[in-house]
PDB file of C-alpha atoms in Angstrom:
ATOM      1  CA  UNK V   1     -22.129 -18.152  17.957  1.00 78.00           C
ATOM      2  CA  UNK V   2     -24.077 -18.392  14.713  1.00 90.00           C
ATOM      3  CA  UNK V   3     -21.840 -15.353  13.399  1.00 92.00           C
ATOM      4  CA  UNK V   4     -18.799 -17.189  13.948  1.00 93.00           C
ATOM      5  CA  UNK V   5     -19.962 -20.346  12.497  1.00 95.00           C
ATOM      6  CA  UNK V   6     -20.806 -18.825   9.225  1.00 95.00           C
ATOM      7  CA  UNK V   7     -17.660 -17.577   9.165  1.00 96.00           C
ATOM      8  CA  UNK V   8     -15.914 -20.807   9.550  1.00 95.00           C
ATOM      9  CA  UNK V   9     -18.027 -22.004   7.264  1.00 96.00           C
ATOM     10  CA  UNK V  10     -17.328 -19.616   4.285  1.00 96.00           C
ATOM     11  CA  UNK V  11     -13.394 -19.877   4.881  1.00 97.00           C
ATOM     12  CA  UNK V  12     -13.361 -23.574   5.015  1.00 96.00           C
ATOM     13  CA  UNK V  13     -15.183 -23.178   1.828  1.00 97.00           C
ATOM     14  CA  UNK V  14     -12.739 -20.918   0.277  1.00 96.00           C
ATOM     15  CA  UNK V  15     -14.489 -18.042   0.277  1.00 96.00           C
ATOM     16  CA  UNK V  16     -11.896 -14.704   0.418  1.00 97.00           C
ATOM     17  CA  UNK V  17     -14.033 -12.169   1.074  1.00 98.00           C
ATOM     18  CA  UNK V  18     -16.830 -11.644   3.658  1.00 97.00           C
ATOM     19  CA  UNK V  19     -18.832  -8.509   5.179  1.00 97.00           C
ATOM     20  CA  UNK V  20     -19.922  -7.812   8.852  1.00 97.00           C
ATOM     21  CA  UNK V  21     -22.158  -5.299   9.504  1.00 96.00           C
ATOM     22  CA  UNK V  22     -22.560  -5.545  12.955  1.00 94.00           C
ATOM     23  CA  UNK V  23     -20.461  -4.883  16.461  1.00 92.00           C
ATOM     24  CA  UNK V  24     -20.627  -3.763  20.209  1.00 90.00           C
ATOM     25  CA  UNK V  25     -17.948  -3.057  22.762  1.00 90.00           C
ATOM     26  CA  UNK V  26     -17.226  -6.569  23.959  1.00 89.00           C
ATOM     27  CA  UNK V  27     -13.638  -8.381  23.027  1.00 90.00           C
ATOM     28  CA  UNK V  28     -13.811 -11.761  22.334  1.00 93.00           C
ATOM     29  CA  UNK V  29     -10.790 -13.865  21.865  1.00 94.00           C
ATOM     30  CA  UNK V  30     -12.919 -16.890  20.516  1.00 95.00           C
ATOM     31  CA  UNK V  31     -13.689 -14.193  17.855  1.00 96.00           C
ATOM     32  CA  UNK V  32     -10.709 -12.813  17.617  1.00 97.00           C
ATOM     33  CA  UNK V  33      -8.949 -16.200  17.176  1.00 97.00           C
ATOM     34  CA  UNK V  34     -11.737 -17.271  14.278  1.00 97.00           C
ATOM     35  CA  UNK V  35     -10.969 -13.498  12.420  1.00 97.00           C
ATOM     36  CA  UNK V  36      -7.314 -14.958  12.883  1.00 98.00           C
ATOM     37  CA  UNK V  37      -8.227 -17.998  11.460  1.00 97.00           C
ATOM     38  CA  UNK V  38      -9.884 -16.378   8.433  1.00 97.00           C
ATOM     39  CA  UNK V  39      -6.471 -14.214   8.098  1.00 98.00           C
ATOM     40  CA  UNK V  40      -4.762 -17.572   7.798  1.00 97.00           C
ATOM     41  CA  UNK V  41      -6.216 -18.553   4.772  1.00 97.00           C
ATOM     42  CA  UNK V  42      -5.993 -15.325   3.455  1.00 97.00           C
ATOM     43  CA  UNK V  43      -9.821 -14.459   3.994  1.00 98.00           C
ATOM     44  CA  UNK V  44     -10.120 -10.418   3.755  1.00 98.00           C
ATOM     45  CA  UNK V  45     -12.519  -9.492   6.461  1.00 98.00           C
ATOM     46  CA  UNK V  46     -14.495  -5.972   6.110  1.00 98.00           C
ATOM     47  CA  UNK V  47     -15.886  -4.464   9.232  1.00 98.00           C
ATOM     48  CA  UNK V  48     -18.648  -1.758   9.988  1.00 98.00           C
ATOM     49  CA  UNK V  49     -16.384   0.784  12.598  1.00 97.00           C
ATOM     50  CA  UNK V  50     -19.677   1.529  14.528  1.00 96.00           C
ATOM     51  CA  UNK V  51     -22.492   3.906  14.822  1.00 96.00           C
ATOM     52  CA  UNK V  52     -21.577   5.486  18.237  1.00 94.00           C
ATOM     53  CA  UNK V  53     -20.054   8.821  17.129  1.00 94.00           C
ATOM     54  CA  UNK V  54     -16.837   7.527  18.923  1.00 93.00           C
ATOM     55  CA  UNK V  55     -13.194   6.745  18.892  1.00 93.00           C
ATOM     56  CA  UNK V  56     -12.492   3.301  18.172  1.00 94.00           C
ATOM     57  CA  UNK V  57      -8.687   4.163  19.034  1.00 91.00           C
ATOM     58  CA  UNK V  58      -6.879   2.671  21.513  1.00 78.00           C
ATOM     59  CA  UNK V  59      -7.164   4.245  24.628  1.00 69.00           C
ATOM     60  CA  UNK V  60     -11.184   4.666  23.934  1.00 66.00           C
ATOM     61  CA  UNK V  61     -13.632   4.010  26.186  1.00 73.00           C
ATOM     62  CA  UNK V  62     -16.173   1.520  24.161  1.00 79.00           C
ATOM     63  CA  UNK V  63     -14.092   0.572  21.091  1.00 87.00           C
ATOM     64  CA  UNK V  64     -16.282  -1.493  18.706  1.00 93.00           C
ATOM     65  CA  UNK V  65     -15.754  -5.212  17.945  1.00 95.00           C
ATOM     66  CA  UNK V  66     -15.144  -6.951  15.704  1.00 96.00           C
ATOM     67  CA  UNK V  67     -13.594  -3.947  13.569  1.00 96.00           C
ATOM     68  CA  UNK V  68     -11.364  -3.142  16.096  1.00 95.00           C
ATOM     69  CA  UNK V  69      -9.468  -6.268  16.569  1.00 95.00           C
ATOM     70  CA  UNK V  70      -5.547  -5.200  15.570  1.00 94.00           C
ATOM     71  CA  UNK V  71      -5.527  -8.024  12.995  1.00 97.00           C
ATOM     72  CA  UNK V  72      -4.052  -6.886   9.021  1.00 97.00           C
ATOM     73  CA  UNK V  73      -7.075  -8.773   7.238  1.00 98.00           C
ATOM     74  CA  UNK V  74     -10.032  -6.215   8.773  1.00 98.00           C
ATOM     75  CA  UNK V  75     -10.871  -3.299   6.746  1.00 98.00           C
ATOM     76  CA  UNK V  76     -12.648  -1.063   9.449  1.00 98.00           C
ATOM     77  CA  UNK V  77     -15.144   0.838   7.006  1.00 98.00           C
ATOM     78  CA  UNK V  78     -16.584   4.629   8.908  1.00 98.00           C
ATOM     79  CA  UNK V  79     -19.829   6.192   7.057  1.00 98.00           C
ATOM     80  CA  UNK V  80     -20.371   9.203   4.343  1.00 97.00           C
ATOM     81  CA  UNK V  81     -22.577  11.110   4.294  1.00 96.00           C
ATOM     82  CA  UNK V  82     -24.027  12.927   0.766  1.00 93.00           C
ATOM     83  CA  UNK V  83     -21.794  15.641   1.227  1.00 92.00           C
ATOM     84  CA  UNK V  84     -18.991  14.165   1.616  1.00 89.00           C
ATOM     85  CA  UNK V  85     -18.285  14.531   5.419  1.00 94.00           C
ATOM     86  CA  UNK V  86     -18.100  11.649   8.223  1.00 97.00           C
ATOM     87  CA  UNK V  87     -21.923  10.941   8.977  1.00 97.00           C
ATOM     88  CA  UNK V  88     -22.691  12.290  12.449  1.00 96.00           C
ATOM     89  CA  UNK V  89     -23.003   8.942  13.837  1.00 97.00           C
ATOM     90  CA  UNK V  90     -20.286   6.833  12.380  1.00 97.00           C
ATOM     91  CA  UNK V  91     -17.335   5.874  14.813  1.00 96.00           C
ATOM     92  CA  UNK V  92     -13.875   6.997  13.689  1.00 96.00           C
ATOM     93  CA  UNK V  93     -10.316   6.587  14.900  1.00 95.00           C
ATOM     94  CA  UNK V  94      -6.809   7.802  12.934  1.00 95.00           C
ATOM     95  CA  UNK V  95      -5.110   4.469  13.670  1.00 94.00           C
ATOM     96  CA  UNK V  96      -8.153   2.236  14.070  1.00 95.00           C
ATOM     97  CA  UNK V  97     -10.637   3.206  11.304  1.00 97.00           C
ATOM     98  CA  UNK V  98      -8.961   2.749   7.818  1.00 98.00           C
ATOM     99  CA  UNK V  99     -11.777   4.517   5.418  1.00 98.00           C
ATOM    100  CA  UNK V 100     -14.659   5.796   4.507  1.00 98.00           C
ATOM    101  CA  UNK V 101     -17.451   4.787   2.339  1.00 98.00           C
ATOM    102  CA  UNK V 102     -21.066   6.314   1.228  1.00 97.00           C
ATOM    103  CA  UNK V 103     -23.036   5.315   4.545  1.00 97.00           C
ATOM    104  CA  UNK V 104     -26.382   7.324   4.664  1.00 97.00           C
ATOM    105  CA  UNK V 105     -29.527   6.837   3.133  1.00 95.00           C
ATOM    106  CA  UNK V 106     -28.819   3.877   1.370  1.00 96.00           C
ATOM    107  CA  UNK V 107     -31.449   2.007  -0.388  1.00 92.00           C
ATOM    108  CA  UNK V 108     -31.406  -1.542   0.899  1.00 89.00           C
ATOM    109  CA  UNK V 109     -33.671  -4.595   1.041  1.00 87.00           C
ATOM    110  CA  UNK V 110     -35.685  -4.603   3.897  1.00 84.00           C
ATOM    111  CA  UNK V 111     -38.390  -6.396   5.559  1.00 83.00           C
ATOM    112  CA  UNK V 112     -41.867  -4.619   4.859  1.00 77.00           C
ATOM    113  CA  UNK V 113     -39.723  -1.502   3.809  1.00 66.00           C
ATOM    114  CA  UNK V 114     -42.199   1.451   2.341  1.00 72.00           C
ATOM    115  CA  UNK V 115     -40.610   1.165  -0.756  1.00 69.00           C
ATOM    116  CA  UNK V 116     -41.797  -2.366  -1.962  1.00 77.00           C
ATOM    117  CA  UNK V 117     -39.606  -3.920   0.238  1.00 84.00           C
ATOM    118  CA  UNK V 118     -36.502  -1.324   0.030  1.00 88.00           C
ATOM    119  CA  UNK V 119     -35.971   1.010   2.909  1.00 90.00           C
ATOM    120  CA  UNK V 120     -33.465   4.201   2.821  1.00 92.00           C
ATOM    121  CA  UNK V 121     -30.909   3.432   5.767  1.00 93.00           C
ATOM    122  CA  UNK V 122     -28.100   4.976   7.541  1.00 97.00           C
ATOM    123  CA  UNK V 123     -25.036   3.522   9.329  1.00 97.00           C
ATOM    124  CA  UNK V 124     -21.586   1.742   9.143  1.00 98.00           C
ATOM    125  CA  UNK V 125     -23.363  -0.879   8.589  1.00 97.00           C
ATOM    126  CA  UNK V 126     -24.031   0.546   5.123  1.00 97.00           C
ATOM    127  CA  UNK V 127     -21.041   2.058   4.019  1.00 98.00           C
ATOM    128  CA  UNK V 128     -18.822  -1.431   4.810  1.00 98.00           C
ATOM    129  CA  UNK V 129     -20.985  -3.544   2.048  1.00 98.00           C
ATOM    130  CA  UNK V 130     -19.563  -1.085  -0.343  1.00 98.00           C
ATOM    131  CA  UNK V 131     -15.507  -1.794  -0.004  1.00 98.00           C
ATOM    132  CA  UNK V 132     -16.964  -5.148   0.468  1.00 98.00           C
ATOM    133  CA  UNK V 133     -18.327  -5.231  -3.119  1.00 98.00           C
ATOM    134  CA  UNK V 134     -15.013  -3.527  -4.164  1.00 98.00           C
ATOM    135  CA  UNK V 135     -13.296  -6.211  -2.796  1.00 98.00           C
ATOM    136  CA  UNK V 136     -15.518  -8.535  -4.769  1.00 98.00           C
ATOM    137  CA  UNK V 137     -15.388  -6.596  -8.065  1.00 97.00           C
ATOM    138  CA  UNK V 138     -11.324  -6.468  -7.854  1.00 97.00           C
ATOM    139  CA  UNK V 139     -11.163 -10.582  -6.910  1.00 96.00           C
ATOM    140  CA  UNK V 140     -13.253 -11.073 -10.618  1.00 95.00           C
ATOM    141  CA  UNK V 141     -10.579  -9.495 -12.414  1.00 93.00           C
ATOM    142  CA  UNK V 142      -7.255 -10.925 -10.301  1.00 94.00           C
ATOM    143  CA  UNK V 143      -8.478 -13.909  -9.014  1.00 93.00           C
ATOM    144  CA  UNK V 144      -4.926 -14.960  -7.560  1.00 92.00           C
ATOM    145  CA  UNK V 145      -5.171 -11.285  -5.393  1.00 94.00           C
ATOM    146  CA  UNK V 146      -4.983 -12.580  -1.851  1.00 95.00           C
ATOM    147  CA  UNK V 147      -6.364 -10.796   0.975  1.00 97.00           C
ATOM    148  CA  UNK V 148      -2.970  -8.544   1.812  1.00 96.00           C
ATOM    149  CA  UNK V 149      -3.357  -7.050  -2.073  1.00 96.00           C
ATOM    150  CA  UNK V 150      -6.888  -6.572  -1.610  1.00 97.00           C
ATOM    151  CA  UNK V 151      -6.624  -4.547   1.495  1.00 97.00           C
ATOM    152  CA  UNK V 152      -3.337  -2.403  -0.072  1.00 96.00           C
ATOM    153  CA  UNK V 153      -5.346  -1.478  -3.387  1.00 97.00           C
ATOM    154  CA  UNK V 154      -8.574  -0.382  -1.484  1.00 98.00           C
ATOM    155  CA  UNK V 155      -6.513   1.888   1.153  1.00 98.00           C
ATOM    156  CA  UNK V 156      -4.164   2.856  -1.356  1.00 96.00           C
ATOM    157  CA  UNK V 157      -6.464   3.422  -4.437  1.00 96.00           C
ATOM    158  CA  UNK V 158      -9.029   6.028  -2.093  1.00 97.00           C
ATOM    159  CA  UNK V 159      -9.856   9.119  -3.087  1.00 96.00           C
ATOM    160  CA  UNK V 160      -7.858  11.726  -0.361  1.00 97.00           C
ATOM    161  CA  UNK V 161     -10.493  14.594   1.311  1.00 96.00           C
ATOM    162  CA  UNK V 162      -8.951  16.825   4.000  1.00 96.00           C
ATOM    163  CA  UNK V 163     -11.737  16.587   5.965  1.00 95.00           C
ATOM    164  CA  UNK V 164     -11.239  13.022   7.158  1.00 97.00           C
ATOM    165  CA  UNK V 165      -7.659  13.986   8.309  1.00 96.00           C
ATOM    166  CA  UNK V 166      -6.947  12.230  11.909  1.00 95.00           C
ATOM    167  CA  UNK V 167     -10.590  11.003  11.415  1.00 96.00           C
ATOM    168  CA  UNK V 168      -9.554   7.449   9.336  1.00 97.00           C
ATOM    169  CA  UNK V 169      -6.212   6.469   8.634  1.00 97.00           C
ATOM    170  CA  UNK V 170      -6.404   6.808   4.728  1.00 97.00           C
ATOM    171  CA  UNK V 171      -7.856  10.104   5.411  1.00 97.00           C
ATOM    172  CA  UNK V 172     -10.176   9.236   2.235  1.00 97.00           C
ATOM    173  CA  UNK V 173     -12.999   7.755   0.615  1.00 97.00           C
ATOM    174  CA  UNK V 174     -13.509   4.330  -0.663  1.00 98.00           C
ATOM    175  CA  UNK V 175     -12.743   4.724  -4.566  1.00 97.00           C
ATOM    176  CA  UNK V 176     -13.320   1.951  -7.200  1.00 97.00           C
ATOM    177  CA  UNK V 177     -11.606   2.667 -10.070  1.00 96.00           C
ATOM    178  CA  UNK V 178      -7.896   3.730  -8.077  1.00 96.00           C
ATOM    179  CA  UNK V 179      -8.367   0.163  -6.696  1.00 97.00           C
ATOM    180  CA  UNK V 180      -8.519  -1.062  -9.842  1.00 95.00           C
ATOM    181  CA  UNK V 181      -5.856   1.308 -11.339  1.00 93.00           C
ATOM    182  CA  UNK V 182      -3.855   0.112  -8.495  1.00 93.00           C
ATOM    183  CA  UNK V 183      -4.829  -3.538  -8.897  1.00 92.00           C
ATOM    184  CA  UNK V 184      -3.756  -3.778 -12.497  1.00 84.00           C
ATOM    185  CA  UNK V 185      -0.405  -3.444 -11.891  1.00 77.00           C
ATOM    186  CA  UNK V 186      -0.411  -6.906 -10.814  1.00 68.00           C
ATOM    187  CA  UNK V 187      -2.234  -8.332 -13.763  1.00 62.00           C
ATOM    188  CA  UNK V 188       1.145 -10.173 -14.574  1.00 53.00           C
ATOM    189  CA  UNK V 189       2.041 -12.438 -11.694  1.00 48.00           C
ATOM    190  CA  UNK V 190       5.377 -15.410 -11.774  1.00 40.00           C
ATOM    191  CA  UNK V 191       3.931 -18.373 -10.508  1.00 45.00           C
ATOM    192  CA  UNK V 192       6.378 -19.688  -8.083  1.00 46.00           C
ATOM    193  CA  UNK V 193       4.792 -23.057  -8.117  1.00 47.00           C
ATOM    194  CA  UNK V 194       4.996 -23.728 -12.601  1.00 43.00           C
ATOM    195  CA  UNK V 195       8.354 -20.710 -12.649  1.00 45.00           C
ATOM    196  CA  UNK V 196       5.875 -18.964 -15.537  1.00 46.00           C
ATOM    197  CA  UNK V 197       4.180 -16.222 -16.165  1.00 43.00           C
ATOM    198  CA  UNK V 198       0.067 -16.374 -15.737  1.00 46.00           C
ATOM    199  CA  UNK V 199      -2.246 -13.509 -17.273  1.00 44.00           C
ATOM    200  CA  UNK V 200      -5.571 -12.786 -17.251  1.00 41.00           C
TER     201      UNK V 200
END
């Protein structure tokens, strides 16, 4: 309940980009119908896939929520490990998993961590923060970018690795600079609304 009222709150807000690292195997249309809500007014929504070494695919037997609602604004993030393989853990799915990002031993803040209040950690939960703060660092330099760009320059702009073949549907790794490669192309935009041409 909190969860989905923080959401609300952030897209009545205007925020356009949010991260949930978090999930379990229960649907739940009132949270399916708020994600919908957030794809509305063209929030991009970034999901941990799960930490249950499963298929989230259809068909499986404990998909994980919410990154495996079928709506366009989730980006379903699996987890990397250092050497460049899907972590052990991480849940993964060809159609229902759309990339993957550095997920193990991450250094995060955390509550009487041994490292002055840092901790190393592992799980989806760690790799979907970082297309998260892609996401972020491509809305500071194209501001108009709704959620639909977003989402294509992420999943477009990744870095290919056989290895995740059948395992996430980009069959690649999160990459920053081919979203913003990908991104730039879209620098120029006509504004419908003025019939001109805005630049950054």
């Amino acid at each position: 309940e909190a969860i989905l009222a923080a959401l609300e709150y952030a897209v009545t807000n205007g925020i356009k980009i949010s991260n949930h690292s978090y999930g379990g195997p229960a649907f739940s249309g009132v949270e399916y119908e708020m994600i919908a809500y957030a794809q509305a007014n063209d929030h991009l929504f970034v999901a941990a896939a799960g930490n249950e070494g499963t298929s989230n695919d259809d068909g499986a037997p404990l998909p994980a929520y919410p990154a495996s609602y079928n709506l366009d604004n989730i980006i379903s993030v699996a987890a990397a490990d250092h050497d460049g393989q899907l972590a052990y853990f991480s849940n993964y799915g060809s159609n229902s998993v759309d990339i993957a990002a550095p997920g193990v031993d991450i250094l995060s803040t955390y509550l009487y961590g041994d490292l002055d209040g840092y901790e190393k950690l592992s799980g989806t939960s760690m790799a979907a923060p970082h297309v998260a703060g892609v996401a972020g660092l491509l809305k500071s330099v194209a501001p108009w970018a709704g959620y639909a760009m977003l989402r294509d320059a992420i999943l477009r702009g990744s870095r290919p690795d056989p290895v995740l073949a059948g395992k996430v549907a980009t069959a690649a790794y999160l990459d920053a600079a081919g979203a913003l490669e990908l991104i730039r192309a879209f620098w120029l935009q006509v504004a419908p609304m003025q019939g001109n041409i805005a630049s950054l």
